[in-house]
Amino acid sequence: MKNLTLPVLFFLFTFLIKVVNAESTPHSSESAAYGWLQKIAAAPRHLNFRGTFVYSANGHIETSKITHRVDLEGEHEKIEVLDGIARIVYRNNDEMKCYMPNSKKIYTEKRWFRKFFPDLLPQPSKRIKEYYTIETVTQERIAGYDSQVLRLMPKDSLRYGYKFWVHIDSGLLLKAAVIDKKDIIEQFAFTQIEIGDEIGTNLLDPALLKASQNWKTINLSTVVLVEGELAWQFGELPAGFEKVAEMKRNLVGKSMMVDHIVLSDELATVSVFVEPIKENSSSPIPGFYSSRGAINIYVRELRDNKITTVGEVPLNTIKLIGDAVFVQN
């Protein structure tokens, strides 16, 4: 009897350990992964860094240099696009200036939403766990730094998946990929970066561009509104997507202010632009329009207004959001 009792007890003991581990490990992993998301959101607001990153999608590759400095006055940043049309963006907190050397134009605008690599995430809430499975995967080296890899997979077909490579010491995002099922459709990645070093103010001074009086400054104004000021409302939205801002914006190439509503599920962002169709102008052609990477576009007409829905979500989701727009009488 004694010989049987010990093996049985050992079996029961090990079985219970396996059950407890099976129940606790996913929770612990998700909790740890959520902590990494918080680090990703916080790091760009508190760190000095400068480096070179590459954006790739649909066979297109674009290289940019970034310099980011934090001091008592806030954040200061310069992003210079090295491929294609020359563009240099200077940012002081939310005030942005985009210099276009070829056309000698300077566009000024207030940043209304954080969405510039590596500052891709707002401060996440636990609501994100309702729509994504979040897990830590492995560790890899990116641009010479050890990084923790996170995977966020959607629990439905309404959104894309994501993969993040996070610098273990600082929490800065070193690489990010948008995934449609198993395919990477868009990716940002640092190829070289220095984190935490002192950065001189001269490296972020637009005066070095020697923008003379021949340059034309175009102010793109944004008026942020309170909830419900715009007449445009939404019916049933795809699960997880909520309105986060509404505003009127002066966009490039538009003769009048355009209504702009922003929605998000805390990872993906969708914008809805509404503008009146001018008399004697042709009606917009409704349907889908291709873009690059994770961005999809859907256009429809409603009461002599053109509604353009743009966002980093699948086609079915962009259509559901665009079709949910209605005007409040």
Short mmCIF file of C-alpha atoms in Angstrom, two decimals, residues 11-304:
data_model
loop_
_atom_site.label_atom_id
_atom_site.label_comp_id
_atom_site.label_asym_id
_atom_site.label_seq_id
_atom_site.Cartn_x
_atom_site.Cartn_y
_atom_site.Cartn_z
CA PHE A 11 1.23 12.35 -9.52
CA LEU A 12 -1.52 14.42 -7.91
CA PHE A 13 0.97 16.99 -6.67
CA THR A 14 2.62 17.44 -10.08
CA PHE A 15 -0.81 17.51 -11.77
CA LEU A 16 -1.95 20.32 -9.47
CA ILE A 17 1.25 22.28 -10.17
CA LYS A 18 0.65 21.95 -13.91
CA VAL A 19 -2.97 23.10 -13.54
CA VAL A 20 -1.96 26.12 -11.44
CA ASN A 21 0.81 27.02 -13.89
CA ALA A 22 -1.54 26.62 -16.86
CA GLU A 23 -4.01 29.03 -15.27
CA SER A 24 -1.49 31.58 -14.00
CA THR A 25 1.07 31.75 -16.82
CA PRO A 26 -1.15 33.44 -19.46
CA HIS A 27 -2.28 35.99 -16.90
CA SER A 28 1.28 36.69 -15.82
CA SER A 29 2.45 36.90 -19.43
CA GLU A 30 -0.38 39.28 -20.37
CA SER A 31 0.27 41.40 -17.30
CA ALA A 32 3.98 41.63 -18.13
CA ALA A 33 3.22 42.43 -21.77
CA TYR A 34 0.80 45.18 -20.74
CA GLY A 35 3.58 46.65 -18.60
CA TRP A 36 5.79 46.79 -21.68
CA LEU A 37 3.05 48.68 -23.56
CA GLN A 38 3.05 51.30 -20.81
CA LYS A 39 6.83 51.62 -21.16
CA ILE A 40 6.51 52.05 -24.94
CA ALA A 41 4.04 54.88 -24.41
CA ALA A 42 6.12 56.65 -21.75
CA ALA A 43 9.68 56.31 -23.10
CA PRO A 44 9.59 58.85 -25.99
CA ARG A 45 8.28 61.55 -23.66
CA HIS A 46 11.26 61.28 -21.30
CA LEU A 47 14.30 60.22 -23.36
CA ASN A 48 16.95 61.83 -25.49
CA PHE A 49 17.71 59.79 -28.60
CA ARG A 50 18.86 60.16 -32.17
CA GLY A 51 19.24 57.71 -35.00
CA THR A 52 18.13 56.46 -38.40
CA PHE A 53 15.02 54.40 -39.06
CA VAL A 54 13.51 52.76 -42.12
CA TYR A 55 9.84 52.56 -43.08
CA SER A 56 8.85 49.77 -45.47
CA ALA A 57 5.52 48.77 -47.05
CA ASN A 58 4.42 47.33 -50.40
CA GLY A 59 7.97 47.28 -51.68
CA HIS A 60 8.46 50.97 -50.81
CA ILE A 61 11.34 51.85 -48.49
CA GLU A 62 11.88 55.26 -46.92
CA THR A 63 14.75 56.26 -44.63
CA SER A 64 14.57 59.05 -42.04
CA LYS A 65 16.87 60.58 -39.44
CA ILE A 66 15.41 61.55 -36.07
CA THR A 67 16.77 63.67 -33.22
CA HIS A 68 14.72 63.92 -30.02
CA ARG A 69 15.57 66.01 -26.96
CA VAL A 70 13.74 66.47 -23.65
CA ASP A 71 14.32 69.38 -21.26
CA LEU A 72 12.38 71.42 -18.71
CA GLU A 73 10.37 73.01 -21.54
CA GLY A 74 9.22 69.66 -22.93
CA GLU A 75 9.96 67.73 -26.12
CA HIS A 76 11.91 68.94 -29.14
CA GLU A 77 12.31 66.86 -32.26
CA LYS A 78 13.63 66.90 -35.80
CA ILE A 79 12.74 64.29 -38.44
CA GLU A 80 14.45 64.47 -41.82
CA VAL A 81 13.21 62.23 -44.64
CA LEU A 82 16.22 61.16 -46.69
CA ASP A 83 14.45 59.51 -49.65
CA GLY A 84 12.16 61.01 -52.27
CA ILE A 85 10.88 64.57 -51.83
CA ALA A 86 12.92 66.40 -49.20
CA ARG A 87 10.97 66.99 -45.97
CA ILE A 88 12.20 68.16 -42.59
CA VAL A 89 9.84 68.34 -39.64
CA TYR A 90 10.68 70.31 -36.49
CA ARG A 91 8.52 69.86 -33.39
CA ASN A 92 8.41 71.75 -30.11
CA ASN A 93 5.91 69.84 -27.97
CA ASP A 94 2.77 69.94 -30.15
CA GLU A 95 3.84 72.79 -32.42
CA MET A 96 5.08 71.43 -35.74
CA LYS A 97 6.80 73.00 -38.75
CA CYS A 98 7.36 71.03 -41.95
CA TYR A 99 10.01 72.46 -44.29
CA MET A 100 9.79 71.54 -48.00
CA PRO A 101 13.10 72.70 -49.52
CA ASN A 102 12.13 71.90 -53.12
CA SER A 103 9.06 74.15 -53.11
CA LYS A 104 10.42 76.61 -50.49
CA LYS A 105 7.32 76.17 -48.34
CA ILE A 106 6.91 75.86 -44.59
CA TYR A 107 3.73 74.26 -43.25
CA THR A 108 2.90 74.94 -39.61
CA GLU A 109 0.41 72.82 -37.70
CA LYS A 110 -0.45 71.76 -34.18
CA ARG A 111 -0.01 68.05 -33.54
CA TRP A 112 -3.38 66.66 -32.52
CA PHE A 113 -2.51 62.97 -32.04
CA ARG A 114 0.65 61.04 -31.18
CA LYS A 115 1.49 58.80 -34.14
CA PHE A 116 5.10 59.27 -35.18
CA PHE A 117 7.62 56.44 -34.83
CA PRO A 118 8.82 55.59 -32.25
CA ASP A 119 6.03 57.48 -30.45
CA LEU A 120 3.24 55.26 -31.77
CA LEU A 121 1.19 54.50 -28.68
CA PRO A 122 -1.01 56.63 -26.46
CA GLN A 123 -1.03 55.71 -22.78
CA PRO A 124 -2.92 52.38 -22.95
CA SER A 125 -5.81 51.42 -20.70
CA LYS A 126 -6.83 47.89 -19.82
CA ARG A 127 -9.60 48.18 -22.43
CA ILE A 128 -7.01 47.11 -24.98
CA LYS A 129 -7.04 43.58 -23.53
CA GLU A 130 -10.67 43.14 -24.62
CA TYR A 131 -9.72 43.19 -28.29
CA TYR A 132 -6.11 41.98 -28.44
CA THR A 133 -4.24 39.03 -27.03
CA ILE A 134 -1.01 40.51 -25.65
CA GLU A 135 2.05 38.39 -24.96
CA THR A 136 5.80 38.59 -24.57
CA VAL A 137 7.47 36.33 -27.13
CA THR A 138 11.26 36.32 -27.08
CA GLN A 139 14.24 38.65 -26.99
CA GLU A 140 16.15 39.87 -30.04
CA ARG A 141 18.84 42.41 -30.89
CA ILE A 142 17.80 45.46 -32.90
CA ALA A 143 20.32 48.11 -33.99
CA GLY A 144 22.79 46.74 -31.43
CA TYR A 145 20.37 46.79 -28.47
CA ASP A 146 18.67 43.94 -26.64
CA SER A 147 14.92 44.14 -27.08
CA GLN A 148 11.85 42.39 -25.72
CA VAL A 149 9.47 41.25 -28.45
CA LEU A 150 5.72 41.70 -27.88
CA ARG A 151 2.93 40.28 -29.98
CA LEU A 152 -0.60 41.72 -30.05
CA MET A 153 -3.05 39.63 -32.01
CA PRO A 154 -6.66 40.69 -32.61
CA LYS A 155 -9.49 38.61 -31.17
CA ASP A 156 -11.63 39.30 -34.28
CA SER A 157 -11.27 40.23 -37.95
CA LEU A 158 -11.86 43.95 -37.37
CA ARG A 159 -8.23 44.95 -36.79
CA TYR A 160 -4.65 44.09 -37.64
CA GLY A 161 -2.09 42.47 -35.40
CA TYR A 162 1.10 44.10 -34.18
CA LYS A 163 4.60 43.12 -33.21
CA PHE A 164 6.80 45.41 -31.14
CA TRP A 165 10.52 45.24 -30.33
CA VAL A 166 11.17 47.22 -27.12
CA HIS A 167 14.57 48.29 -25.78
CA ILE A 168 14.86 46.37 -22.52
CA ASP A 169 16.64 49.10 -20.54
CA SER A 170 14.70 52.21 -21.61
CA GLY A 171 11.38 50.94 -23.00
CA LEU A 172 11.92 52.80 -26.28
CA LEU A 173 10.33 51.21 -29.34
CA LEU A 174 13.09 50.05 -31.70
CA LYS A 175 10.97 48.26 -34.29
CA ALA A 176 7.26 47.91 -35.05
CA ALA A 177 5.36 45.78 -37.54
CA VAL A 178 1.70 45.69 -38.56
CA ILE A 179 0.49 42.18 -39.36
CA ASP A 180 -2.46 41.05 -41.48
CA LYS A 181 -2.98 37.42 -40.50
CA LYS A 182 0.63 36.20 -40.94
CA ASP A 183 1.89 38.82 -43.39
CA ILE A 184 3.81 41.95 -42.36
CA ILE A 185 2.18 44.79 -44.30
CA GLU A 186 4.02 47.73 -42.73
CA GLN A 187 7.17 48.12 -40.66
CA PHE A 188 9.34 50.71 -38.93
CA ALA A 189 12.81 49.81 -37.66
CA PHE A 190 15.83 51.65 -36.35
CA THR A 191 19.02 50.73 -38.18
CA GLN A 192 21.16 52.90 -35.89
CA ILE A 193 20.29 54.73 -32.67
CA GLU A 194 21.91 56.39 -29.65
CA ILE A 195 19.80 56.48 -26.50
CA GLY A 196 20.25 58.76 -23.50
CA ASP A 197 23.13 60.92 -24.75
CA GLU A 198 23.22 64.69 -24.42
CA ILE A 199 21.82 66.47 -27.48
CA GLY A 200 22.78 70.06 -28.22
CA THR A 201 20.07 72.60 -28.96
CA ASN A 202 21.87 73.52 -32.20
CA LEU A 203 20.90 70.14 -33.68
CA LEU A 204 17.23 71.13 -33.42
CA ASP A 205 17.48 74.70 -34.69
CA PRO A 206 15.49 75.39 -37.92
CA ALA A 207 17.66 78.46 -38.49
CA LEU A 208 20.35 76.10 -39.78
CA LEU A 209 18.17 75.53 -42.85
CA LYS A 210 18.71 79.18 -43.79
CA ALA A 211 15.07 79.60 -44.75
CA SER A 212 15.11 83.02 -46.38
CA GLN A 213 12.32 85.45 -47.19
CA ASN A 214 11.74 83.49 -50.39
CA TRP A 215 10.13 80.73 -48.34
CA LYS A 216 6.34 80.83 -48.04
CA THR A 217 4.76 79.93 -44.69
CA ILE A 218 1.36 78.22 -44.76
CA ASN A 219 -0.44 77.95 -41.45
CA LEU A 220 -2.66 74.85 -41.24
CA SER A 221 -4.97 75.67 -38.38
CA THR A 222 -6.80 73.12 -36.24
CA VAL A 223 -9.74 73.95 -33.99
CA VAL A 224 -10.37 71.18 -31.47
CA LEU A 225 -14.05 70.95 -30.53
CA VAL A 226 -15.88 69.53 -27.56
CA GLU A 227 -17.87 66.33 -27.89
CA GLY A 228 -21.03 66.81 -29.98
CA GLU A 229 -20.21 70.20 -31.54
CA LEU A 230 -20.15 68.72 -35.02
CA ALA A 231 -23.43 67.63 -36.56
CA TRP A 232 -21.90 64.33 -37.66
CA GLN A 233 -22.72 61.36 -35.47
CA PHE A 234 -22.11 57.60 -35.60
CA GLY A 235 -24.48 54.69 -35.54
CA GLU A 236 -23.20 51.28 -34.49
CA LEU A 237 -19.41 51.18 -34.65
CA PRO A 238 -17.14 48.12 -34.86
CA ALA A 239 -16.43 46.71 -31.39
CA GLY A 240 -13.76 48.62 -29.50
CA PHE A 241 -13.68 51.79 -31.60
CA GLU A 242 -14.55 54.99 -29.77
CA LYS A 243 -14.44 58.66 -30.68
CA VAL A 244 -11.34 60.32 -29.20
CA ALA A 245 -11.44 63.77 -30.84
CA GLU A 246 -13.39 65.99 -33.17
CA MET A 247 -12.11 69.15 -34.82
CA LYS A 248 -12.13 71.44 -37.81
CA ARG A 249 -8.93 71.50 -39.84
CA ASN A 250 -7.43 73.52 -42.62
CA LEU A 251 -5.83 70.86 -44.84
CA VAL A 252 -3.37 71.24 -47.71
CA GLY A 253 -5.20 71.81 -50.99
CA LYS A 254 -8.56 72.59 -49.34
CA SER A 255 -10.16 76.02 -49.66
CA MET A 256 -12.24 75.67 -46.50
CA MET A 257 -12.09 74.02 -43.09
CA VAL A 258 -12.83 70.28 -43.09
CA ASP A 259 -14.63 68.42 -40.30
CA HIS A 260 -12.38 65.75 -38.83
CA ILE A 261 -13.36 63.04 -36.35
CA VAL A 262 -10.83 60.60 -34.88
CA LEU A 263 -11.66 57.15 -33.56
CA SER A 264 -9.41 54.54 -31.97
CA ASP A 265 -9.38 51.17 -30.23
CA GLU A 266 -6.16 52.34 -28.46
CA LEU A 267 -3.90 50.82 -31.12
CA ALA A 268 -5.48 51.42 -34.52
CA THR A 269 -6.55 54.95 -35.46
CA VAL A 270 -9.26 55.90 -37.97
CA SER A 271 -10.01 59.42 -39.25
CA VAL A 272 -13.29 60.54 -40.81
CA PHE A 273 -13.12 63.70 -42.94
CA VAL A 274 -16.34 65.43 -44.04
CA GLU A 275 -16.42 68.25 -46.59
CA PRO A 276 -19.22 69.74 -48.70
CA ILE A 277 -19.29 68.96 -52.39
CA LYS A 278 -18.95 72.22 -54.29
CA GLU A 279 -21.55 73.27 -56.82
CA ASN A 280 -20.65 72.54 -60.43
CA SER A 281 -18.06 70.00 -59.29
CA SER A 282 -18.33 66.31 -60.08
CA SER A 283 -19.58 64.02 -57.35
CA PRO A 284 -16.96 61.85 -55.67
CA ILE A 285 -16.70 58.28 -56.88
CA PRO A 286 -17.69 56.09 -53.93
CA GLY A 287 -15.69 53.01 -53.01
CA PHE A 288 -12.29 51.93 -51.78
CA TYR A 289 -9.01 53.56 -52.63
CA SER A 290 -5.62 52.00 -52.25
CA SER A 291 -2.93 53.43 -50.05
CA ARG A 292 0.38 52.24 -48.70
CA GLY A 293 0.94 49.71 -45.94
CA ALA A 294 -1.76 49.38 -43.29
CA ILE A 295 -3.77 52.43 -44.39
CA ASN A 296 -7.08 51.89 -46.20
CA ILE A 297 -9.43 54.55 -47.61
CA TYR A 298 -13.20 54.49 -48.13
CA VAL A 299 -15.26 57.27 -49.76
CA ARG A 300 -19.03 57.80 -49.79
CA GLU A 301 -21.46 60.64 -50.33
CA LEU A 302 -24.10 61.82 -47.86
CA ARG A 303 -26.36 64.85 -48.28
CA ASP A 304 -24.05 66.63 -50.70
#
